Structures are given as structure tokens and as C-alpha cells.
XYZ file of C-alpha atoms in Angstrom:
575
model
C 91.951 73.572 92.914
C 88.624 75.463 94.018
C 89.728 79.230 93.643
C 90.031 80.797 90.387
C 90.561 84.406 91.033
C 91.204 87.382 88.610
C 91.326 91.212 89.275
C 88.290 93.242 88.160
C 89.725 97.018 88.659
C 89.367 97.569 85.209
C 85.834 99.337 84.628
C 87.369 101.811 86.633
C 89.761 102.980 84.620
C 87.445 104.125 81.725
C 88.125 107.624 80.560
C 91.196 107.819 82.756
C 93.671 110.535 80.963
C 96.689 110.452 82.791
C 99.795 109.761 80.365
C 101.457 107.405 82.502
C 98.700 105.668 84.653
C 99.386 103.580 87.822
C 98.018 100.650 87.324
C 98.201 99.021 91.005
C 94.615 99.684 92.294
C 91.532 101.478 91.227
C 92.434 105.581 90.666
C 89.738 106.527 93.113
C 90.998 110.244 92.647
C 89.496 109.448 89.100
C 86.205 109.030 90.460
C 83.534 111.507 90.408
C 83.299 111.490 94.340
C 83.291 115.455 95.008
C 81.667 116.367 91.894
C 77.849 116.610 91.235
C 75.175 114.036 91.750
C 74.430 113.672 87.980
C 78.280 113.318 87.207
C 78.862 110.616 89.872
C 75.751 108.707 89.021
C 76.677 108.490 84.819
C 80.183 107.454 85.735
C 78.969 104.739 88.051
C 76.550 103.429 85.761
C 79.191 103.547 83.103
C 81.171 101.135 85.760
C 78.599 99.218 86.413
C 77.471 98.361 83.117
C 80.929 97.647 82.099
C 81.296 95.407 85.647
C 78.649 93.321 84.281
C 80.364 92.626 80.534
C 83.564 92.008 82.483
C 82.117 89.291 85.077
C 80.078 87.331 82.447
C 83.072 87.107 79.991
C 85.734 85.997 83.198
C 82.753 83.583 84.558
C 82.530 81.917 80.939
C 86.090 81.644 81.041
C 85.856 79.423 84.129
C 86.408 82.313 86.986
C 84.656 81.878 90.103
C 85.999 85.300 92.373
C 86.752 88.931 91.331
C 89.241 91.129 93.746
C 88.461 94.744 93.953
C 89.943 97.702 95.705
C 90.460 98.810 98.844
C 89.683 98.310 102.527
C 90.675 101.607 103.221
C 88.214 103.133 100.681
C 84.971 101.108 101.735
C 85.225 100.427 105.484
C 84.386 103.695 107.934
C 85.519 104.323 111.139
C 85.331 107.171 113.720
C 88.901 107.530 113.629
C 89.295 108.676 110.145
C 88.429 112.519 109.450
C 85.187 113.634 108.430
C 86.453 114.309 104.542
C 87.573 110.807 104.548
C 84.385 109.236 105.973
C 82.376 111.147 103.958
C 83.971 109.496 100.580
C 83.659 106.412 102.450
C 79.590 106.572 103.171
C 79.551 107.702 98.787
C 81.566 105.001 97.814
C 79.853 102.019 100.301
C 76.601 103.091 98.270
C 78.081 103.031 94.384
C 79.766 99.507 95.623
C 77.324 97.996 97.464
C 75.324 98.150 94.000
C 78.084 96.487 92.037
C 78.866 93.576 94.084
C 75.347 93.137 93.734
C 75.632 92.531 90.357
C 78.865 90.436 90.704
C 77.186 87.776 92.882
C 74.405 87.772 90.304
C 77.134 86.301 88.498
C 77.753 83.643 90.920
C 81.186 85.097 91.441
C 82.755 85.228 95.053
C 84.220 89.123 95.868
C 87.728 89.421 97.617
C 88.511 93.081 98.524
C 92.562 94.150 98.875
C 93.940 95.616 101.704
C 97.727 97.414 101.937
C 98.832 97.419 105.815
C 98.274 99.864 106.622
C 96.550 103.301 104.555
C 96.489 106.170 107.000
C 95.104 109.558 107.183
C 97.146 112.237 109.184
C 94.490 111.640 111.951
C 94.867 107.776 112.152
C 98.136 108.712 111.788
C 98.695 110.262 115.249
C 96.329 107.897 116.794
C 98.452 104.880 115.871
C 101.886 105.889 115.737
C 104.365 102.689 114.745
C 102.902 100.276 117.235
C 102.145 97.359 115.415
C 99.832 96.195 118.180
C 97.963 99.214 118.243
C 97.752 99.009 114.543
C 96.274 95.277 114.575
C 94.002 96.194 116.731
C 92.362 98.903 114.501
C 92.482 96.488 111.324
C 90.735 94.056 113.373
C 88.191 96.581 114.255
C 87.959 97.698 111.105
C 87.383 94.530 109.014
C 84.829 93.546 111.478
C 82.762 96.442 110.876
C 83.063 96.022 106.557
C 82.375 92.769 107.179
C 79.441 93.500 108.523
C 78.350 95.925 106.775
C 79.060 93.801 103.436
C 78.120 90.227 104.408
C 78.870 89.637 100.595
C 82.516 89.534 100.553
C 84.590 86.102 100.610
C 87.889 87.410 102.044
C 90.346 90.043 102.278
C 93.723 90.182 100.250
C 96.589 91.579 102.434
C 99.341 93.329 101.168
C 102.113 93.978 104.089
C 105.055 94.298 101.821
C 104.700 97.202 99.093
C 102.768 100.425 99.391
C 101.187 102.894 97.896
C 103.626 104.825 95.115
C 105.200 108.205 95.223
C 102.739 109.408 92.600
C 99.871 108.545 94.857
C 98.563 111.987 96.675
C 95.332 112.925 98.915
C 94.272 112.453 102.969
C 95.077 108.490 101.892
C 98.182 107.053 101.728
C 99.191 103.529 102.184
C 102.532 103.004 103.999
C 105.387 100.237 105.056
C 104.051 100.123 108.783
C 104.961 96.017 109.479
C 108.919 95.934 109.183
C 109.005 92.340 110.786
C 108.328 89.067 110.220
C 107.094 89.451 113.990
C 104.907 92.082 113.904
C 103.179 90.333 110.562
C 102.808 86.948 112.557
C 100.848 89.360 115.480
C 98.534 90.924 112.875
C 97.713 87.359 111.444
C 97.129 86.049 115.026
C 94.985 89.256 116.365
C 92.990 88.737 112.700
C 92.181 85.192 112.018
C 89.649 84.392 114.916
C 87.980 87.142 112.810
C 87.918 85.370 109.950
C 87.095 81.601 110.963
C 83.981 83.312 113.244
C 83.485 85.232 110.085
C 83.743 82.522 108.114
C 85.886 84.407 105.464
C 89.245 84.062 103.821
C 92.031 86.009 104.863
C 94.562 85.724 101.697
C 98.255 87.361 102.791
C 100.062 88.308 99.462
C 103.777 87.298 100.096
C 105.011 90.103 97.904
C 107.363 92.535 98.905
C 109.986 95.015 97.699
C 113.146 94.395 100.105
C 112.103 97.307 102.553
C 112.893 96.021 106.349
C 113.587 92.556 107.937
C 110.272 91.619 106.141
C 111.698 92.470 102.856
C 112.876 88.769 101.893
C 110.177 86.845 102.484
C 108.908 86.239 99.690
C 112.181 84.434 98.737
C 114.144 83.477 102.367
C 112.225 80.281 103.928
C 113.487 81.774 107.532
C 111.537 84.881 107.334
C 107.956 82.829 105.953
C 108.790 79.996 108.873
C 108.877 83.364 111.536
C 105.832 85.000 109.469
C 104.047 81.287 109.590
C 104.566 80.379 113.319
C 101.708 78.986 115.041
C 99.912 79.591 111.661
C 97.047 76.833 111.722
C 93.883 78.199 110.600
C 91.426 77.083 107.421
C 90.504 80.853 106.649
C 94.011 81.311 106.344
C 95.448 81.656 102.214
C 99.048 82.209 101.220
C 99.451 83.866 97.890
C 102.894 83.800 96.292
C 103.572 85.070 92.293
C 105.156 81.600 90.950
C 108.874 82.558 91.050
C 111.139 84.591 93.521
C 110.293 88.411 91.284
C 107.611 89.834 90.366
C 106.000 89.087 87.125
C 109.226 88.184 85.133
C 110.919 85.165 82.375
C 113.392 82.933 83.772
C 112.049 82.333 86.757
C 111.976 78.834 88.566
C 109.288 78.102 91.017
C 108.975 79.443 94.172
C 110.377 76.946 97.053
C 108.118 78.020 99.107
C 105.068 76.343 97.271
C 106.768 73.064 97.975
C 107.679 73.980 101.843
C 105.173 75.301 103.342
C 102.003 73.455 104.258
C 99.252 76.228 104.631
C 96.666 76.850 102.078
C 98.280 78.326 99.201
C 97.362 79.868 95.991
C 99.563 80.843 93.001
C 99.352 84.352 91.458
C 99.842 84.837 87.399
C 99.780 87.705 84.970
C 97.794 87.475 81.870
C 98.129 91.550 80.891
C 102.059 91.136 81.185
C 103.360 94.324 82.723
C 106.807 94.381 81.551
C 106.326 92.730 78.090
C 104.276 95.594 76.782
C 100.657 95.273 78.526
C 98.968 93.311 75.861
C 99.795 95.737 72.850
C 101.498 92.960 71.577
C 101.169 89.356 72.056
C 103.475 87.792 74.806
C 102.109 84.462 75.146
C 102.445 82.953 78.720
C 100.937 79.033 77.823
C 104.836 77.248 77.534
C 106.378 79.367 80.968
C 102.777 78.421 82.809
C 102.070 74.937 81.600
C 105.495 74.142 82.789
C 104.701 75.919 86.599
C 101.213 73.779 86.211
C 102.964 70.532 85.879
C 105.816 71.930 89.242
C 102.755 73.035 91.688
C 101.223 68.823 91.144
C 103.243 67.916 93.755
C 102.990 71.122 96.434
C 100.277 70.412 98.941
C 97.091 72.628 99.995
C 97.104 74.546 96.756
C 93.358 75.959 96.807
C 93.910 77.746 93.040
C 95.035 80.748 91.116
C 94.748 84.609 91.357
C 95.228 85.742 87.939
C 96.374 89.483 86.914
C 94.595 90.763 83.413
C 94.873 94.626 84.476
C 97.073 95.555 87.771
C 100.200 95.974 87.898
C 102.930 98.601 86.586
C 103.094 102.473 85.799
C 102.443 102.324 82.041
C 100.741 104.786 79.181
C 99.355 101.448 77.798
C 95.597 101.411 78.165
C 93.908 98.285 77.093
C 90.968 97.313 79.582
C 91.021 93.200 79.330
C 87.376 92.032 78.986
C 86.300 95.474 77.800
C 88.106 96.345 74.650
C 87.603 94.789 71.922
C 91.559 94.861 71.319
C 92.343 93.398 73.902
C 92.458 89.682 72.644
C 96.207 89.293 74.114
C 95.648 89.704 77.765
C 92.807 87.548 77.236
C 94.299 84.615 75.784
C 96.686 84.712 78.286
C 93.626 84.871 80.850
C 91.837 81.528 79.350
C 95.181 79.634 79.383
C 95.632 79.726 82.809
C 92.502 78.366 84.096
C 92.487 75.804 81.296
C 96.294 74.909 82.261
C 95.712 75.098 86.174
C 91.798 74.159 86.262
C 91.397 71.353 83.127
C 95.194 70.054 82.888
C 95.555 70.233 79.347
C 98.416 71.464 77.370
C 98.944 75.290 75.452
C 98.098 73.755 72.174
C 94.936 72.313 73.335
C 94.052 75.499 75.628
C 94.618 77.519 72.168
C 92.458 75.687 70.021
C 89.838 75.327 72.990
C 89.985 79.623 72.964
C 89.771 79.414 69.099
C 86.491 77.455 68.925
C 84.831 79.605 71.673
C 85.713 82.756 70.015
C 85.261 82.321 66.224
C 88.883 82.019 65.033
C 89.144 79.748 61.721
C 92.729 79.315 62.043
C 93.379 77.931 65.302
C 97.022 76.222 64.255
C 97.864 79.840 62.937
C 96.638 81.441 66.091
C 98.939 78.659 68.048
C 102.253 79.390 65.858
C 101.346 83.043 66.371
C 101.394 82.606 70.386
C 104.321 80.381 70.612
C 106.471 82.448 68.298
C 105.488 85.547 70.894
C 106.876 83.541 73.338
C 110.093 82.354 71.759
C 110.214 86.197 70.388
C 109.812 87.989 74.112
C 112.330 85.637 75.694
C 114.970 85.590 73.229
C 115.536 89.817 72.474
C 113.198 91.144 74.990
C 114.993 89.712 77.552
C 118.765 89.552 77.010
C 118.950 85.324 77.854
C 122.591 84.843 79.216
C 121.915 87.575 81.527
C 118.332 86.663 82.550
C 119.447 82.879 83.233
C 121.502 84.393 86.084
C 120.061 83.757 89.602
C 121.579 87.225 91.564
C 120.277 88.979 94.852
C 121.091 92.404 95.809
C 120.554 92.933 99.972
C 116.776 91.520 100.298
C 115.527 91.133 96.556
C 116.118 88.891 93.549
C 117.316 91.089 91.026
C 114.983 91.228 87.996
C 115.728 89.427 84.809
C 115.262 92.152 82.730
C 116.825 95.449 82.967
C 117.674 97.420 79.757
C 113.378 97.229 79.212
C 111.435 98.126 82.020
C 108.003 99.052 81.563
C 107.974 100.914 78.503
C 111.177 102.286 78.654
C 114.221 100.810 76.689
C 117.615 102.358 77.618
C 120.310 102.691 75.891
C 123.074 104.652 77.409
C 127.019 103.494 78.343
C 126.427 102.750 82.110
C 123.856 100.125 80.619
C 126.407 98.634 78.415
C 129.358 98.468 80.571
C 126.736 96.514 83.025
C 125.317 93.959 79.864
C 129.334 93.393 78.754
C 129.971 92.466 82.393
C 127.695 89.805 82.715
C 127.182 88.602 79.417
C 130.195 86.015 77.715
C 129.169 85.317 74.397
C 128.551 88.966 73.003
C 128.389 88.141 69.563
C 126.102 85.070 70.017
C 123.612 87.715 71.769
C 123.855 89.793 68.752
C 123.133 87.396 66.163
C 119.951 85.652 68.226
C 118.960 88.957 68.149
C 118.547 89.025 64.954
C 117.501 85.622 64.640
C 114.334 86.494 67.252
C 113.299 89.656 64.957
C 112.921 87.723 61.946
C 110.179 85.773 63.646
C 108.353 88.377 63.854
C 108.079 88.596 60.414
C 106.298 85.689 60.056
C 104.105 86.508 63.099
C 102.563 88.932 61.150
C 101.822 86.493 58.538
C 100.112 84.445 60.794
C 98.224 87.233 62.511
C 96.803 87.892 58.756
C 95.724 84.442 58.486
C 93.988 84.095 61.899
C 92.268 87.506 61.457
C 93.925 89.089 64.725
C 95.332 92.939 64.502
C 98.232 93.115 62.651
C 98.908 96.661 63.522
C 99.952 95.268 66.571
C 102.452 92.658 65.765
C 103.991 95.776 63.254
C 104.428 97.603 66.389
C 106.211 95.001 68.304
C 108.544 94.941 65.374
C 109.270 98.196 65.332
C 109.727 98.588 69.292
C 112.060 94.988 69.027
C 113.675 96.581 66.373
C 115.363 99.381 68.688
C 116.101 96.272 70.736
C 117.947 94.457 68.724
C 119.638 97.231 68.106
C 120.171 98.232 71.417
C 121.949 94.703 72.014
C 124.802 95.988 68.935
C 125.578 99.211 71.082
C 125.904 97.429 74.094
C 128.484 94.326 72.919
C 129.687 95.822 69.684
C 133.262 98.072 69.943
C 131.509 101.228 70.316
C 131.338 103.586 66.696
C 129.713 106.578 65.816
C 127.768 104.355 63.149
C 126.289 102.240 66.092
C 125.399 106.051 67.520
C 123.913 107.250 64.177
C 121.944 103.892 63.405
C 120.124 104.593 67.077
C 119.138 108.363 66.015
C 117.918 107.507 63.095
C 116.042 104.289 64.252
C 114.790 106.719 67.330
C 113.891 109.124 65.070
C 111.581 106.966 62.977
C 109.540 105.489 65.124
C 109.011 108.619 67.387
C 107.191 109.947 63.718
C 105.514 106.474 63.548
C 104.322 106.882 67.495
C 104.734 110.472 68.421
C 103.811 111.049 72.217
C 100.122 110.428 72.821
C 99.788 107.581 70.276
C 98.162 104.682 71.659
C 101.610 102.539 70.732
C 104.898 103.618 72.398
C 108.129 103.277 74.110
C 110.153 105.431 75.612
C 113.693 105.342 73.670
C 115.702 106.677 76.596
C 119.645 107.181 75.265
C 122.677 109.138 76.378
C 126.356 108.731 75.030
C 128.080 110.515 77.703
C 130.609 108.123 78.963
C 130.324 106.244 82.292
C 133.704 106.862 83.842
C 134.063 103.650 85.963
C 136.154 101.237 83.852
C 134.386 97.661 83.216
C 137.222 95.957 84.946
C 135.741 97.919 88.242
C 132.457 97.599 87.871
C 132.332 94.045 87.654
C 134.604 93.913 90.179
C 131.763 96.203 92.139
C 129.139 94.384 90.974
C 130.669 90.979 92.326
C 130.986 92.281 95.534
C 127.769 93.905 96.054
C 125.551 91.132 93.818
C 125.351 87.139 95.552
C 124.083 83.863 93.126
C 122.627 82.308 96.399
C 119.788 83.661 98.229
C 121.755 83.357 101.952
C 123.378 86.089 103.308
C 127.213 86.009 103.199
C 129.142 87.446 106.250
C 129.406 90.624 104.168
C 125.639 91.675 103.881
C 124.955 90.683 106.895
C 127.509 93.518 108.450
C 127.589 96.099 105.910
C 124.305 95.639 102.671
C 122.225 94.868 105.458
C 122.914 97.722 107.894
C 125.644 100.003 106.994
C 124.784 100.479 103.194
C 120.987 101.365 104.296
C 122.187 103.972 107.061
C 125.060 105.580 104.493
C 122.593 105.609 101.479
C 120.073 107.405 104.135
C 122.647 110.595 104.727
C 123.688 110.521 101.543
C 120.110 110.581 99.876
C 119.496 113.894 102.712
C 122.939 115.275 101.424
C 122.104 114.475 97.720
C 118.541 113.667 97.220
C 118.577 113.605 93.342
C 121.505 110.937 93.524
C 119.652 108.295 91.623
C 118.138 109.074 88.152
C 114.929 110.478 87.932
C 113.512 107.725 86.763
C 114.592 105.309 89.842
C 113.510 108.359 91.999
C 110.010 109.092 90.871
C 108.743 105.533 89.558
C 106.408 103.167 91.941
C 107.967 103.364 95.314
C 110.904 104.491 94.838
C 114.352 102.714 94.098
C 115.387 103.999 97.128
C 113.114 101.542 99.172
C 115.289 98.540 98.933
C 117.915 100.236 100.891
C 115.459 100.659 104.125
């Protein structure tokens, strides 16, 4: 492996104040872009100077490339509208500067691109024609690459967008909806590249929207994607199971059948396992992908996550805080697992030396314990073990904790009781997983690591655990009373705006469907193997997306606020 790769958005997010923060690219409405000269120039030096800690830590780590946001934001072209290009010719100048300082580092620079951001102008120009639109990235990327003849490559992103919280002239939509019109764009860009001598890295990452929306999972869609793919600027980047960042997960096939370039993408700052306010140690889940990815062919490296990713209050900047030490553990295992081959125990005490820590074996127990912790009552395990595809997407392993939001209401229940068995087992490992926390907090003590934080991961796994007795225990108003009170406490322990918190969502108000129905429903609708049976293929695939279309104009709030307003939408699968 050659390419070590980790994101470097997170100077930008200094001083940010949103409560709930999207965490998928730089916040360039954050920037000081309109303001006055004086404000724009201490808020880039502020980036700047923070850019530099960031790159010298990730270089000592072993990192050799940074990616950075956004095509859209840094390349100019007569087509866009003269507010647009304006905060184009601004930003080329602040950037220009700080990719100076990154290649004083000796580290390459990859800059992501979502297919395709438009203005309203470009808009009109382009329309929905796909060749039309390759055409103008292709123009485009010629002219950023010549006007920064520092950048490696370009990261594309065809299969997820921009989310509904995302507002301004700029907007990044869903414009390639099949695996044809991806394999054009590749075809119409690559000459680019090779004469370029740049990488073009596609991110095979999408969220079930369109034809397109299975291939990160369905080896037909990559093959039609892949065809007449043959190029050495060309990079495949797939996240190392069939979902996004989740437990459970096996590897990808595709590593294994494909024979391109490829590189595998990993999360150190783990989105849905509380963003580094906690540890959530990734060294046994990774070592074991390590050891898989030996025997798939072409892989040039890694392209680890230590800040993108999710819509989350939680604020640590990896590399920049000094409380950050989870997310960059996590960060120096993976290069020492996928770069130097050695075990977690080894890439632990090999962290330990280079940062001070007298207790390495405690740090170690600490870590794996995190692990064994997140896996067993984070996730709910007979549940996550379950391999289960809804239309185009793998369904995610977790689902009664997403983000930081645990809920706890009876339409959540009746769905755990249908798929798990052994209800009391659940319960009682529970339990079992809480009590190591407990002695996590010893060990944190010992090693000198924050405490306060392994306290708050037993308060939020707490409301878990406890979460897991409403959902397979007869139902009581004890159970009910228990929750208040528990909800109760640790709202006064992190009241809104503390730097800890979860959002204890719970309602009590029956879910009429009997459980007998909706696993009946849920059989019907949900498949264990990835192919399409007869029945998705002439009603999920089709008829489901057109009736959920006139019933969304009919009843537009039908999904839960939460589904509505969160990333892209729920709603996307069913286009």
C-alpha cells in the first residue's frame, strides 16, 4: 500500500456554533467570505495555523495525503453567476496559501467533488443531460487543475448529495441516476487525468436513490459502472463493508472482485458511536478487515475519516483538541494495522510510547473493553448479526441509536421483539456490557486519560441498557417510570448545550399494528440476500417509489420529523 489518506476539514470548523453541525464537508457558509477584509484574514490565519498542527501530527502518524473540500468551491467558470465566482476568486487565494503549507509537509492534496453542485444558472444551462454535464466537469477540472498544479487527484462522490439543511446559490444534487451515465462521466474524464497525470478516486458510496443506488453492494451495477474501465489514474474507494460506517459488517465483495485500483475507506472519529466523546476502539473490527484485504488485488491504501461524517452536536476537532485522544487512537491504528502489519496490542503500545502514556497494558484493556462495550449494548447483537436489504440499501445494524439520538418509543419495540429471539439473553448482556464500563474507568485513572468521558458513556449506556428492558420486557408502568426518572437525571447532568449529550427521544403512545403484522410486513418488504426477488423487482423497485411519491405530495409530513429533516432525507431511498 502507497496511499495513506485522511480528511483534513477540521480547522475549518473552529468557532462553528451551530447546535447540530453537519459534519460532511467544510461549512463554507461559516467562513468569513462576505464579511470584512480584517475578519476574513484572522479567520484564515486561525485555519491556517491550525492546518499546519493538523498536517505535522497526521504526517508523524505515517499519513502521506490530506482531502479537502470542494470542487465546486475552488474551480471558476463563466457559467456560474457573478456572486458565485466572486467567492470562488476569495477562496482560490485563502487556499492556494494553505496547500502551500500542506506540501511543505510533504503531504499529497486530494480535493472532493459531489456530481454535480449547481447554481440556478448552471442549472438551466445543463438541464439532466448527463453528457452535457460531463462535459462541463471535464472543463471544469481542467481549468482547477491548472490553476492548482498542486493537487494529486479528485475524490468523486456520484451517489449522496448535499443535505436538506444545506442552503445558498450552491447546492449539490443526485444528477447521475445510472450506472451508464457514471461509466460516460468516467470515460469523458480519465484522458484528463492520465494527461494530467492525476488520480481520479470515485467513492462507491451511495444512499439507494436511482438504478445507481446499489452499487456499492450489487456486483452488476459496479461491472456496468466499471466497463471498459482500464486506466492507472483511475482509484476505486469503497468503506470496508456493504453500510456506511457501522459493526457487524463483513467485507465488501467487491474488494475481492474487482481488479481496478482500489483503496479502502475507515472511520477513526466514529460517527454513530458517539464522535470520539467516548472511546470506541476500532483496532479488533480493523485488524480483522487488514488480514481480509491480503488477498484482494491492486489495493493502493487507505482513506481514513477522523472528522466527516454525520449531523452531530459533538465537536471534537481530531488533531486539534487536546481531548481528542479517541479519534486519534483510532487514527494511528489504522495505518499501523494497514501500513506496518502488526496487531491492536502492538499498535497500542506503539501509540503509548510516542505519546507519553505509562500504562500502555491499561490503555490496551481500556480500548478493547470499548470495543467489547460498543458492540455488545450499543448495538443490540442478535439484531445487528442480521444481513437485511430494503429496495437498494443494506439496512443499518443499528437502529434504536442513531447519531446521538436513542429512541425509545413502542413502534421501536414492537420492531426489536420482531427480530430479536432470545429477549431475555439481550437483557442480561446488557447488563453484563455496562458493568465493564465500570472498570473502564478504572483503567482510564490508571493510564491518565479523561475519565469524565468514560462517566459519560456510562451514563448515556445506561439509558441503553435500559432502553433494551422496555423493548423485550412485558411492558409496566415501572419500566415507564424507571425511563423518566433515568431521562430526567441525566438531562440535569447534560442539560442542552453541554458539551456531552444525547438526545433521549421517548413516546408511550401505542403503535396500533399488532407484532404478529408487522413482522409479517417486515418479512415481506425486508430480503437476507442482496438479489432482487421477483417482488422488488415489480413493486419496491417501481411501484413503492411512484406511490410513496403521491403520497409524500398528499402527506408530506408522513415520516417523522426526524427521518424528514436529517441528511438527505429518508425519503431518498424510495427514488
Amino acid at each position: 500500500m502507497e496511499l495513506f489518506l485522511i480528511d483534513a476539514i477540521g480547522p475549518f470548523f473552529r468557532g462553528h456554533q451551530r447546535r447540530r453541525i453537519n459534519w460532511s464537508k467544510i461549512p463554507f457558509h461559516h467562513l468569513a467570505l462576505k464579511g470584512p477584509e480584517p475578519e476574513r484574514r484572522a479567520q484564515f490565519d486561525r485555519i491556517a495555523e491550525d492546518m499546519r498542527l493538523f498536517t505535522s501530527r497526521v504526517r508523524a502518524m505515517g499519513y502521506n495525503a490530506v482531502s479537502l473540500d470542494d470542487v465546486a468551491h475552488l474551480a471558476d467558470h463563466p457559467w456560474y453567476e457573478e456572486e458565485h465566482r466572486s467567492t470562488v476568486r476569495i477562496l482560490q487565494k485563502e487556499f492556494r496559501r494553505l496547500y502551500a503549507g500542506i506540501r511543505t509537509e510533504g503531504l499529497a492534496i486530494y480535493v472532493t467533488m459531489d456530481v454535480l453542485s449547481f447554481t440556478p444558472q448552471l442549472r438551466l444551462r445543463l438541464g439532466q443531460d448527463h453528457k452535457k454535464i460531463a462535459a462541463f466537469v471535464r472543463e471544469l477540472l481542467a481549468g482547477l487543475f491548472s490553476e492548482f498544479p498542486e493537487i494529486s487527484g479528485i475524490i468523486l462522490r456520484v451517489g449522496e448529495s448535499d443535505g436538506r439543511d444545506v442552503k445558498g446559490l450552491l447546492r449539490s444534487e443526485l444528477c447521475l441516476r445510472k450506472p451508464g451515465q457514471l461509466n460516460y462521466l468516467l470515460k469523458t474524464l480519465l484522458p484528463l487525468f492520465e494527461e494530467e497525470k492525476r488520480r481520479l478516486i470515485l467513492r462507491n458510496w451511495t444512499v439507494g436513490a436511482y438504478s445507481i443506488g446499489d452499487f456499492i453492494w450489487h456486483r452488476k451495477t459496479l461491472a456496468q459502472v466499471l466497463t471498459g474501465i482500464d486506466s492507472k489514474a483511475f482509484v476505486l474507494s469503497l468503506k470496508y463493508g456493504e453500510s456506511d460506517f457501522f459493526r457487524y459488517l463483513d467485507v465488501n465483495p467487491h474488494f475481492f472482485e474487482t481488479p481496478v485500483q482500489k483503496i479502502v475507506e475507515l472511520q477513526a472519529r466514529r460517527e454513530y458511536e458517539g464522535c470520539g466523546e467516548y472511546p470506541s476502539f476500532i483496532g479488533g473490527d480493523y485488524a480483522a478487515y487488514a488480514h481480509a484485504l491480503t488477498k484482494a488485488e491492486n489495493m493502493l491504501g487507505i482513506s481514513v475519516w477522523c472528522q466527516t461524517g454525520g449531523w452531530l452536536p459533538f465537536r471534537r476537532l481530531a488533531f486539534l483538541d487536546a481531548d481528542a485522544v479517541w479519534t486519534e487512537i483510532n487514527a494511528f491504528v489504522c495505518v499501523q494495522l494497514f501500513r506496518d502489519r502488526v496487531d491492536p496490542g502492538e499498535a497500542v503500545r506503539r501509540y503509548a510510547k510516542a505519546h507519553g502514556i505509562l500504562a500502555p497494558e491499561a490503555l490496551l484493556q481500556l480500548l478493547v473493553l470499548s470495543e467489547e462495550v460498543v458492540k455488545e449494548l450499543l448495538y443490540l447483537p442478535e439484531y445487528a448479526r442480521r444481513r437485511l436489504f430494503f429496495r437498494r440499501v443494506r439496512i443499518p445494524p443499528l437502529l434504536a441509536v442513531y447519531w446521538n439520538t436513542l429512541f425509545i418509543n413502542h413502534s421501536i419495540r414492537k420492531l426489536m421483539r420482531s427480530f430479536v429471539c432470545d429477549q431475555r439473553r439481550s437483557i442480561a448482556g446488557a447488563y453484563r456490557a455496562l458493568a465493564k464500563i465500570d472498570r473502564m474507568i478504572d483503567l482510564a485513572q490508571e493510564a491518565a486519560l479523561p475519565v469524565e468521558d468514560i462517566r459519560f458513556m456510562r451514563e448515556s449506556f445506561f439509558l441503553f441498557a435500559l432502553a433494551r428492558e422496555y423493548y423485550f420486557l412485558p411492558y409496566s408502568q415501572e419500566i415507564r417510570s424507571r425511563i423518566r426518572r433515568a431521562k430526567k437525571r441525566y438531562k440535569r447532568h447534560y442539560p442542552p448545550g453541554s458539551r456531552y449529550r444525547y438526545r433521549i427521544k421517548t413516546s408511550f403512545r401505542p403503535f396500533r399494528m399488532k407484532r404478529r403484522y408487522l413482522g409479517w410486513l417486515s418479512r415481506v418488504l425486508l430480503r437476507s440476500q442482496p438479489g432482487y426477488r421477483l417482488l422488488d423487482r415489480l413493486v419496491f423497485l417501481h411501484l413503492l417509489s411512484l406511490g410513496y411519491g403521491l403520497l409524500h405530495r398528499a402527506q408530506p409530513k408522513i415520516l417523522p420529523k426526524f427521518a424528514r429533516k436529517n441528511a438527505m432525507g429518508l425519503g431518498t431511498v424510495f427514488k
